[in-house]
Structures are given as C-alpha cells and as structure tokens.
C-alpha cells in the first residue's frame, strides 16, 4: 500500500513553500557541487528533487517519532545504527550533547533533528510489505514550515529504507570535520519496483560463520535487498541442527562448522531488524548426499547416494521432520525445495528402486516428479509456499502445485514461459546474476532486465523480482563479500529503481559514478567491496588509484 497521496501532495506543497521563503544562509563549508553531477544515491529513488544548498548536521542529531509505529524498537535500533555510520568520525558522540550546550552560542546547525513518522504498528515482515517512504530535508530556521529532516512511511520497513537513503545524503567534510548534506533541499518519494530482491548464499560448499552471514545481511540493507536465500545444505555438507533427526548434522565438514537452532534464530532476528526476510532451502531429491552420513538409509545404496531414496516413507518422514523444525525458525512464507540437476541414472541401476518403479509403472522421470510433488505437499501442509528451481517447471510444470514459485537460473526465457502458465517467477539468469561467474562485468549485471520478452502487464506482475546468487564452490569467508560486492549492487538498482530510470542514457555517465561512490561507501562501512572496473571480479586493484575511480 502506498502512502496517502493527498497527504504526500500536501507535504510537497509545504516543502516547496519552505524552499521559497527560507533565507539562504552562508554554507558552513566551501564545497563546490556541480549542478549536472548525478545524485550519489544507490539505488536511485523513484522520484526526487534537489537544490544547491549545503546543510550542516548536528552531531547530536535527535530522533523524534510519530504515528502508531514510530516508537518501534526496529526504528530506534536503526536510528542508532545509522547515527554510528553517519557520525563515525565523531569518536565520542555520546558527549557531543554537552559540547553542543557549551558552544551553542558559537555553532548553529541546519539539521538538528530527524523526525520519523510510521503509520502502522505492525512489524510483520512478509513478501510485499510496504517499503515506500517519503524523505524531506531542508534548512531549519524561523521561517521553515517543514521540519529539518522527516521520513514518513506506512511501515517500519519503509522507514528503514528511508534511513538508508538519508544516510547516503550525509557526507563527512574533512576540512571542517563536520557532516554535511549537499544539494539540499531534498524531496524524495520512493518505492521499490519489485517486491522480491534477493541474494543467495551457499553454506554447504563452504561454511560461513554466523558473524560473516550477519555482515552479508548488513551489507544487503545498504543496497535495499530484502531476501536472504539461505542455501543451507547440499551434497557436500549438512551443517544445520535438526532436533527431530539429530544425526543429520553429522554430515557437516567438522563439528566446528555447524549452525545451531539458536544460531539460525539469531540470523533471522538480525535480518528482520534490517527489513530482510530469510528464505531457507532444502534441495531435494538431488544435492543431498550429505544427509546419508547421519542416516545411511536415505541413500538408495552405498554406491547410489543421490538422489535420495524415493521408495521409502522414511525419506519423506525426514523431510517432514526437517521442515517442522525449520518452521519454528523461519517465518517467511516461502520455502525453497530445490529440485534442480537431478540425475536419476542410479535409481534405474539400484535393484529395489528399479522394482519399485516397475511396480508403479513409473519411469525415472515419473519418480522425480513424484518426489518433488510429495515434498511440495509437505511444505504446503506446514503453511509454506513452495519455491522450486526451473527444472521442475520444465519437466512437469502442468503438475506443479499452482502456488509454486519458479526460480529461473538456466534458460533465459523460463520466466516468460512460467508466467504465461500462471506461475510466479524469480529471475536469476546464471549468465549475468550468478556472482560466482567472475568474468561477468558490472554493466552486464546492470543491463539484465527481468521482464525482457514479457509484455502483458498481468504477466509482468507475476515476476515478483530477482535474485543474485553467491554459490560457494570457490568462495569462503576470505573472499565472499568482495565477490558479492559491488556487482550485487548493479542488480539491486535494477530491482529497486524504475525501469525507465535504469534503461535510459549512457550508464557510464548515469550509473557508473554512483556505483563507484556506493562501492566506496561500502568500504567505509567496513564491507570489502572489490573495485567496480575489475575485468575479473573480486580481484584487487591493478595499481594505485582512488577508490572513486576504480
């Protein structure tokens, strides 16, 4: 639901009036801002206007809240986080209020408070939650009608997105040792283009410590991504604690590379505080060899370790038990059941499976379908919407549950075909949005359009968004963040900003300078994003130079 338009229009009129009657006071910093330079915001907001003023920020910036949800702990915690980022050079911000009182007669700031208005008191985080916001920043003086800085949103998650944008307007001036906002006054109305904007991480191929996953989640919020797709287990390792079947995590690489129930719950809590859902994945029936380390009966035979044994009820009992345990941890409405790259040859070569197939008059493809559909019904029984990789749709799409969300990765036009059949689709074309493909440059990521070839507006709505995928075969803690960033940001703007904004003009002029700036912002926030212009992703710079030019 978007903000009430008459209210927004009223605020815009008042804001415009305040610009007209506000006296232009001397800027506290001699900074030259070029009118034709792009706004250094990422992703680009849906609508915005700016001016030519430079405003000073009070290091004791105060928070005032209003609306039913303004007092949410999510809002307060986010304000505190962002103040730490904005005023990171104010090393003792806690004492700055006393300093301000002492020198109030000597220093006056243009921006002394931030008002956050949140209309709804609901903190439920599900697909399609309203992330829209309005942000206004103008000089505060005796003639101002609008408060110095105001964020208004329907939900706390819209307020989070507004806080991120506000933080990107703030810049530290080293000559005055103060935080300033350039090109003010600002009026921004923003809302995401797609409701699902995801990043996949893979903790089976390489274990990622909880703190690293938190770093990834934190960095996602800077680019306004909102779904962490957690590919927790695969054939290589099973690091996840499952109380109903406690031997499963014997499939972990080691006893130190595991996630407890409490670890997973903390990751979900941490993500929610940043407006990010966590979608867990259990990839079946293939990609599951590690399950049999703890329960060998899940293997069709010692020489046939995947796909899982389709003939045994025990296999589906284990799946049901895992999902029951996970449902207590992951509140997001989607659950990913995989279903990709299923090689059924060893089913046909295992005696009891071959007899089972013959008794049901099944081909191995029929058994694959049987497995996927039975797993879907288990997920649905636990109030989850199933998500499956595209092979399930390509192989037996007409038999999938109509609630299925198809995730594209392999064939470029799969979303076109899926939405034509009434399925929702997530776009993740491997040629451009697989981050482990290190030879894909930022501009190819940026120019990849999820709706290409889909012209019917009703079908376009069925493409709920997209996802960049950080598969872990060649990425562990040492390189995962610099492999994700900054290329994931190129996709994030494609998914957040309007299609018109990201599709017009020369992107080396409209996008590249902002992406350089965003990469440096990530670096300044402790995220080791690699140079933008690398011919091969995640490599260090080829020589000396500025962050803003590499």
XYZ file of C-alpha atoms in Angstrom:
550
model
C 0.000 0.000 0.000
C 1.422 3.393 -0.954
C 1.334 6.454 1.237
C -1.831 8.549 1.125
C -1.386 10.680 -1.981
C -3.269 13.760 -0.807
C -1.058 13.846 2.302
C 2.070 13.497 0.213
C 0.931 16.216 -2.128
C 0.204 18.498 0.830
C 3.678 17.883 2.211
C 5.213 18.596 -1.176
C 3.349 21.936 -1.372
C 4.520 22.865 2.136
C 8.039 21.733 1.329
C 8.093 23.799 -1.851
C 6.772 26.797 0.073
C 9.501 26.380 2.695
C 12.119 26.407 -0.041
C 10.681 29.622 -1.417
C 10.642 31.544 1.849
C 13.724 30.127 3.563
C 16.592 32.576 3.733
C 19.730 31.233 2.110
C 22.412 31.444 4.798
C 26.136 31.089 4.071
C 27.240 27.482 3.726
C 29.437 26.292 6.593
C 31.727 24.571 4.093
C 33.243 25.867 0.850
C 32.303 22.859 -1.282
C 31.539 23.187 -4.963
C 28.709 20.938 -6.149
C 28.126 20.726 -9.873
C 24.505 21.011 -10.930
C 24.897 18.346 -13.609
C 26.514 15.755 -11.336
C 24.308 12.776 -10.509
C 22.902 12.366 -7.011
C 25.163 9.926 -5.205
C 22.333 7.640 -4.148
C 22.145 3.897 -4.712
C 19.719 2.538 -5.673
C 18.203 5.523 -7.443
C 14.918 6.656 -5.814
C 11.699 6.596 -7.826
C 11.189 10.384 -7.651
C 13.311 13.150 -6.206
C 14.142 16.818 -6.408
C 17.210 18.555 -5.050
C 18.686 22.046 -4.824
C 22.014 23.818 -4.477
C 22.372 24.369 -0.724
C 24.830 22.743 1.652
C 23.438 21.979 5.100
C 25.323 21.225 8.293
C 24.348 18.301 10.526
C 24.262 18.442 14.294
C 26.430 15.617 15.692
C 23.836 15.397 18.473
C 21.080 14.808 15.932
C 17.958 13.879 17.861
C 15.170 11.493 16.919
C 11.505 12.361 17.210
C 8.865 9.852 16.256
C 5.186 9.945 15.408
C 2.459 7.611 14.195
C 1.352 4.237 15.504
C 4.673 2.600 14.603
C 7.108 5.421 15.255
C 8.068 4.060 18.641
C 9.004 0.623 17.294
C 12.280 -0.823 18.630
C 13.152 -1.553 14.978
C 13.073 2.181 14.240
C 15.085 3.149 17.320
C 17.723 0.475 16.707
C 18.048 1.511 13.064
C 18.415 5.184 14.007
C 21.209 4.308 16.423
C 22.973 2.172 13.786
C 22.816 4.856 11.163
C 23.959 7.571 13.521
C 27.036 5.451 14.155
C 27.699 5.323 10.415
C 26.925 8.958 9.676
C 28.939 10.316 12.588
C 31.681 7.682 12.594
C 34.287 10.462 12.782
C 32.663 11.891 15.905
C 34.542 9.490 18.118
C 32.693 10.409 21.277
C 29.228 11.219 20.042
C 27.763 10.455 23.470
C 29.417 13.560 24.867
C 28.553 15.772 21.908
C 25.325 16.952 23.525
C 27.305 18.527 26.364
C 29.696 20.037 23.829
C 26.750 21.445 21.928
C 25.334 23.057 25.069
C 28.693 24.643 25.859
C 29.161 26.081 22.401
C 25.564 26.656 21.362
C 26.195 30.365 21.003
C 29.119 29.695 18.684
C 27.781 26.919 16.383
C 24.389 26.590 14.815
C 23.455 23.596 12.690
C 20.931 23.448 9.880
C 19.775 19.898 10.684
C 19.294 19.267 14.397
C 16.632 16.549 14.418
C 15.235 13.721 12.352
C 11.521 13.038 12.553
C 10.305 9.555 11.613
C 6.590 9.032 11.080
C 5.374 5.429 10.789
C 1.646 4.958 10.350
C 1.272 1.207 11.026
C 2.250 -0.518 14.262
C 2.560 -3.895 12.504
C 6.074 -5.337 12.355
C 5.097 -8.368 10.283
C 7.663 -8.940 7.550
C 6.394 -10.868 4.551
C 6.527 -10.660 0.786
C 5.101 -7.391 -0.464
C 5.372 -5.470 2.797
C 5.147 -1.751 2.074
C 8.687 -0.370 1.766
C 7.732 3.029 0.362
C 8.757 6.223 2.117
C 8.948 9.972 1.725
C 12.100 11.831 2.763
C 12.328 15.612 3.098
C 15.460 17.517 4.076
C 15.549 21.306 4.228
C 17.185 24.054 6.230
C 15.664 24.658 9.650
C 15.142 28.273 10.651
C 12.431 30.555 11.928
C 10.746 30.713 8.512
C 10.669 26.967 7.792
C 7.317 25.230 7.576
C 8.649 21.677 7.247
C 10.893 20.088 9.888
C 14.583 19.892 9.062
C 14.571 16.192 8.130
C 11.495 13.987 8.003
C 10.940 10.380 6.949
C 7.366 9.244 6.552
C 6.374 5.648 5.837
C 3.458 3.314 6.284
C 5.613 0.603 7.894
C 8.806 0.358 9.890
C 10.401 -1.289 6.853
C 9.683 1.737 4.707
C 11.278 3.826 7.448
C 14.393 1.616 7.269
C 14.696 2.239 3.533
C 14.269 5.954 4.143
C 17.013 5.914 6.780
C 19.401 4.281 4.325
C 18.705 6.975 1.751
C 19.087 9.696 4.373
C 22.451 8.251 5.416
C 23.654 8.367 1.813
C 22.853 12.080 1.647
C 25.212 12.695 4.558
C 28.912 13.232 3.891
C 31.820 13.997 6.195
C 33.747 17.160 5.330
C 37.361 16.701 6.365
C 38.187 20.419 6.229
C 35.514 21.367 8.781
C 35.337 17.944 10.460
C 31.575 18.066 10.185
C 28.818 16.098 8.476
C 27.028 17.904 5.694
C 24.231 17.350 3.199
C 24.888 18.690 -0.289
C 22.410 19.706 -2.996
C 19.665 20.411 -0.479
C 16.770 20.813 -0.153
C 15.790 17.225 -0.940
C 12.349 15.817 -1.543
C 12.277 12.069 -2.243
C 9.304 9.787 -2.837
C 10.471 6.231 -3.190
C 9.066 2.749 -3.565
C 10.602 -0.479 -4.897
C 9.880 -1.747 -8.383
C 9.945 -5.439 -7.355
C 8.784 -6.866 -4.046
C 11.373 -9.678 -4.017
C 15.022 -8.575 -4.228
C 17.220 -11.431 -3.163
C 20.743 -12.654 -2.566
C 21.602 -16.352 -2.268
C 24.388 -17.583 -0.036
C 25.660 -21.152 -0.003
C 26.859 -22.559 3.325
C 27.250 -26.139 2.199
C 30.137 -25.747 -0.243
C 31.944 -23.532 2.275
C 30.810 -22.898 5.828
C 30.240 -19.223 6.617
C 30.433 -18.217 10.310
C 27.386 -16.519 11.785
C 29.189 -13.185 12.054
C 30.032 -13.320 8.340
C 26.400 -14.036 7.471
C 25.453 -11.023 9.578
C 27.963 -8.889 7.681
C 26.347 -10.021 4.439
C 22.868 -9.199 5.755
C 24.004 -5.780 6.948
C 25.517 -5.043 3.557
C 22.307 -6.150 1.820
C 20.368 -3.481 3.696
C 22.680 -0.793 2.290
C 21.563 -1.754 -1.242
C 17.915 -2.270 -0.210
C 17.926 -6.001 -0.919
C 15.233 -7.714 1.136
C 15.510 -11.541 0.908
C 18.439 -13.681 2.019
C 18.080 -17.024 0.239
C 19.972 -19.374 2.532
C 21.092 -22.488 0.648
C 21.975 -24.185 3.896
C 22.760 -27.769 2.931
C 23.857 -29.620 -0.191
C 25.663 -32.806 -1.167
C 28.964 -31.627 0.310
C 27.864 -30.866 3.874
C 24.853 -30.695 6.196
C 25.789 -28.085 8.831
C 22.291 -27.449 10.237
C 20.957 -28.699 13.569
C 17.711 -30.653 13.197
C 16.395 -31.728 16.619
C 13.911 -34.226 15.163
C 16.716 -36.023 13.305
C 19.830 -35.100 15.289
C 22.270 -37.237 13.287
C 21.795 -35.162 10.138
C 24.476 -32.684 11.044
C 26.982 -35.491 11.216
C 27.180 -34.556 7.542
C 28.898 -31.266 8.436
C 32.511 -30.801 7.367
C 33.535 -30.779 11.020
C 31.983 -30.394 14.448
C 33.047 -26.729 14.418
C 31.291 -25.910 11.138
C 27.682 -26.127 12.212
C 24.647 -23.909 12.856
C 22.616 -24.476 15.990
C 18.909 -23.719 16.169
C 19.853 -20.663 18.196
C 22.315 -19.541 15.510
C 19.637 -19.716 12.832
C 17.096 -17.906 15.009
C 19.606 -15.129 15.645
C 20.276 -14.764 11.912
C 16.522 -14.440 11.261
C 16.150 -11.900 14.084
C 19.144 -9.891 12.884
C 17.781 -9.861 9.336
C 14.297 -8.765 10.397
C 15.749 -5.768 12.225
C 17.052 -4.701 8.814
C 13.873 -5.471 6.877
C 15.235 -8.661 5.323
C 13.406 -11.990 5.108
C 15.335 -15.260 5.257
C 14.220 -17.998 2.875
C 15.694 -21.395 3.734
C 16.385 -24.013 1.079
C 16.395 -27.785 1.317
C 17.394 -29.020 -2.140
C 15.713 -32.359 -2.896
C 15.897 -35.007 -4.201
C 19.348 -34.311 -5.683
C 22.132 -32.342 -3.996
C 21.553 -34.357 -0.811
C 24.357 -36.895 -0.431
C 25.455 -35.408 2.908
C 22.148 -36.444 4.508
C 23.168 -40.084 4.413
C 26.221 -39.559 6.610
C 23.911 -39.466 9.593
C 21.139 -41.653 8.162
C 22.507 -44.089 5.546
C 19.016 -45.448 4.843
C 18.354 -42.222 2.944
C 20.805 -43.420 0.268
C 19.358 -45.848 -2.264
C 22.613 -47.802 -1.885
C 26.227 -47.205 -0.804
C 27.091 -46.589 -4.452
C 23.946 -44.526 -5.143
C 23.954 -41.671 -2.654
C 21.782 -39.211 -4.514
C 19.040 -38.627 -5.424
C 17.554 -39.598 -2.071
C 15.683 -42.891 -1.887
C 12.309 -42.244 -3.474
C 10.892 -45.619 -2.406
C 10.955 -45.183 1.378
C 8.460 -43.358 3.557
C 11.397 -42.743 5.876
C 12.840 -40.314 3.317
C 9.696 -38.189 3.423
C 9.417 -38.527 7.200
C 12.881 -36.971 7.455
C 11.932 -34.159 5.082
C 8.794 -33.529 7.122
C 10.799 -33.504 10.357
C 13.353 -31.053 8.995
C 10.627 -28.742 7.731
C 8.766 -28.940 11.049
C 11.940 -27.920 12.875
C 12.688 -25.162 10.375
C 9.151 -23.784 10.518
C 9.805 -22.815 14.121
C 12.770 -20.716 12.968
C 11.873 -19.268 9.561
C 8.614 -17.262 9.491
C 8.922 -16.192 5.838
C 6.089 -17.550 3.708
C 8.421 -19.046 1.070
C 10.429 -22.245 1.445
C 12.781 -23.396 -1.292
C 12.708 -27.094 -2.155
C 15.358 -27.061 -4.874
C 14.634 -29.783 -7.395
C 17.440 -28.938 -9.820
C 20.089 -31.060 -11.522
C 18.519 -34.403 -10.612
C 20.357 -37.284 -12.284
C 18.203 -40.379 -11.857
C 20.551 -42.884 -13.511
C 21.489 -44.646 -10.296
C 17.821 -45.076 -9.385
C 17.480 -47.185 -12.511
C 20.553 -49.197 -11.529
C 19.533 -49.917 -7.920
C 17.576 -53.143 -7.588
C 14.896 -52.190 -5.059
C 14.320 -48.800 -6.688
C 14.061 -50.424 -10.106
C 11.486 -52.874 -8.732
C 9.543 -50.013 -7.132
C 9.497 -48.145 -10.438
C 8.317 -51.252 -12.267
C 5.582 -51.911 -9.700
C 4.166 -48.414 -10.181
C 4.747 -48.377 -13.928
C 6.960 -45.325 -13.387
C 9.806 -44.040 -15.451
C 12.643 -42.413 -13.536
C 11.228 -39.043 -14.645
C 7.882 -40.036 -13.114
C 9.697 -40.820 -9.862
C 11.409 -37.427 -9.942
C 8.014 -35.769 -10.331
C 6.534 -37.925 -7.571
C 9.308 -36.899 -5.196
C 9.054 -33.167 -5.923
C 5.251 -33.094 -5.670
C 5.243 -35.054 -2.417
C 7.844 -32.705 -0.942
C 5.745 -29.735 -2.065
C 2.715 -31.051 -0.212
C 4.781 -31.478 2.953
C 5.840 -27.819 2.733
C 2.301 -26.664 1.989
C 1.000 -28.641 4.984
C 3.301 -26.507 7.127
C 1.850 -23.297 5.682
C 4.711 -22.635 3.312
C 4.601 -21.597 -0.334
C 6.986 -23.865 -2.274
C 9.744 -22.405 -4.437
C 11.497 -24.709 -6.935
C 14.283 -24.341 -9.444
C 13.192 -24.171 -13.064
C 13.881 -27.821 -13.980
C 10.729 -28.827 -12.127
C 8.669 -26.481 -14.295
C 10.414 -27.573 -17.496
C 9.944 -31.262 -16.691
C 6.376 -31.357 -15.341
C 5.111 -27.828 -14.987
C 1.460 -28.723 -15.505
C 1.588 -30.971 -12.418
C 3.220 -28.487 -10.030
C 1.070 -27.018 -7.315
C -0.332 -23.758 -8.742
C 1.098 -21.891 -5.748
C 4.635 -22.817 -6.809
C 7.121 -20.022 -7.367
C 9.507 -20.953 -10.184
C 13.088 -19.743 -9.838
C 14.879 -19.242 -13.131
C 18.589 -19.877 -13.447
C 19.386 -21.886 -16.551
C 17.221 -20.909 -19.522
C 16.873 -17.220 -20.367
C 13.165 -17.286 -21.215
C 11.911 -19.513 -18.397
C 10.130 -16.664 -16.600
C 8.308 -15.842 -19.829
C 7.065 -19.425 -20.044
C 6.269 -19.744 -16.332
C 4.187 -16.576 -16.044
C 2.346 -17.490 -19.261
C 1.148 -20.578 -17.381
C 0.121 -18.508 -14.358
C 3.107 -19.240 -12.096
C 5.037 -16.603 -10.216
C 8.713 -16.381 -11.093
C 12.017 -15.216 -9.590
C 14.610 -14.146 -12.148
C 18.208 -15.351 -11.561
C 19.702 -15.904 -15.002
C 23.058 -17.581 -14.431
C 24.694 -15.848 -17.371
C 24.526 -12.497 -15.570
C 23.285 -12.832 -11.992
C 25.427 -15.727 -10.751
C 28.121 -13.941 -8.778
C 30.460 -16.928 -8.868
C 30.789 -16.237 -12.611
C 33.726 -13.922 -12.092
C 34.053 -12.831 -15.711
C 30.700 -11.003 -15.798
C 31.314 -7.223 -15.506
C 29.081 -4.818 -13.604
C 27.436 -3.339 -16.707
C 26.174 -6.719 -17.896
C 24.689 -7.323 -14.460
C 23.121 -3.852 -14.544
C 21.644 -4.160 -18.028
C 19.968 -7.513 -17.407
C 16.210 -6.957 -17.359
C 13.914 -9.480 -15.594
C 10.899 -8.533 -17.728
C 12.516 -8.901 -21.137
C 10.094 -10.603 -23.509
C 7.140 -10.235 -21.134
C 4.719 -7.617 -22.438
C 1.368 -8.484 -20.862
C 1.015 -6.334 -17.692
C -0.787 -9.122 -15.848
C 2.093 -11.496 -16.598
C 4.702 -8.901 -15.689
C 3.195 -8.757 -12.194
C 3.871 -12.480 -11.800
C 7.632 -11.818 -11.975
C 7.900 -10.976 -8.303
C 11.550 -9.985 -8.542
C 15.026 -11.317 -8.919
C 17.986 -12.731 -7.075
C 21.747 -12.700 -7.420
C 23.362 -15.971 -6.397
C 26.628 -16.325 -4.482
C 27.343 -20.003 -4.935
C 30.080 -21.155 -2.629
C 32.259 -23.620 -4.516
C 35.029 -21.046 -4.897
C 34.075 -18.510 -2.228
C 34.612 -18.784 1.501
C 34.946 -16.242 4.302
C 38.168 -14.879 2.784
C 36.528 -13.606 -0.419
C 32.749 -13.871 -0.178
C 31.966 -10.200 0.460
C 34.235 -8.881 -2.278
C 32.719 -11.409 -4.673
C 29.200 -10.235 -3.820
C 30.007 -6.514 -3.961
C 29.809 -4.314 -5.889
C 28.188 -6.387 -8.653
C 25.187 -7.299 -6.492
C 24.518 -3.577 -6.231
C 24.152 -3.374 -10.011
C 21.306 -5.881 -9.786
C 19.843 -4.200 -6.706
C 19.273 -0.940 -8.602
C 17.700 -2.877 -11.471
C 15.261 -4.411 -8.985
C 14.539 -1.302 -6.908
C 14.542 1.653 -9.305
C 12.054 2.289 -12.094
C 12.689 0.541 -15.391
C 12.771 3.882 -17.155
C 15.469 5.248 -14.830
C 17.823 2.296 -15.268
C 17.222 1.861 -19.000
C 17.860 5.335 -20.365
C 21.021 7.249 -21.104
C 24.634 6.188 -21.091
C 25.141 4.148 -17.931
C 28.811 5.102 -17.782
C 27.505 8.599 -17.059
C 24.229 7.902 -15.233
C 25.183 4.861 -13.155
C 28.943 4.268 -13.045
C 29.898 7.354 -10.983
C 27.219 6.484 -8.442
C 28.306 2.838 -8.340
C 31.904 3.922 -7.700
C 30.637 6.099 -4.873
C 28.478 3.278 -3.464
C 31.412 0.864 -3.573
C 33.451 3.362 -1.555
C 30.551 3.824 0.853
C 30.565 0.055 1.396
C 34.310 0.154 2.016
C 33.876 2.999 4.505
C 31.259 0.935 6.317
C 33.634 -1.987 6.620
C 32.406 -4.022 3.638
C 35.384 -5.146 1.490
C 33.711 -4.494 -1.873
C 36.060 -5.074 -4.805
C 36.870 -2.443 -7.446
C 33.998 -1.764 -9.850
C 36.068 -1.828 -13.029
C 37.899 -5.098 -12.465
C 37.944 -7.212 -15.596
C 37.711 -10.198 -13.259
C 35.528 -9.922 -10.179
C 36.909 -9.749 -6.626
C 40.487 -9.127 -7.715
C 42.407 -6.293 -6.037
C 43.257 -3.117 -7.967
C 45.811 -3.420 -10.745
C 47.669 -0.349 -9.470
C 47.491 2.803 -7.342
C 44.401 4.971 -7.524
C 41.364 6.422 -5.813
C 38.529 4.230 -4.611
C 36.210 6.566 -6.509
C 37.880 5.799 -9.832
C 38.475 2.037 -9.648
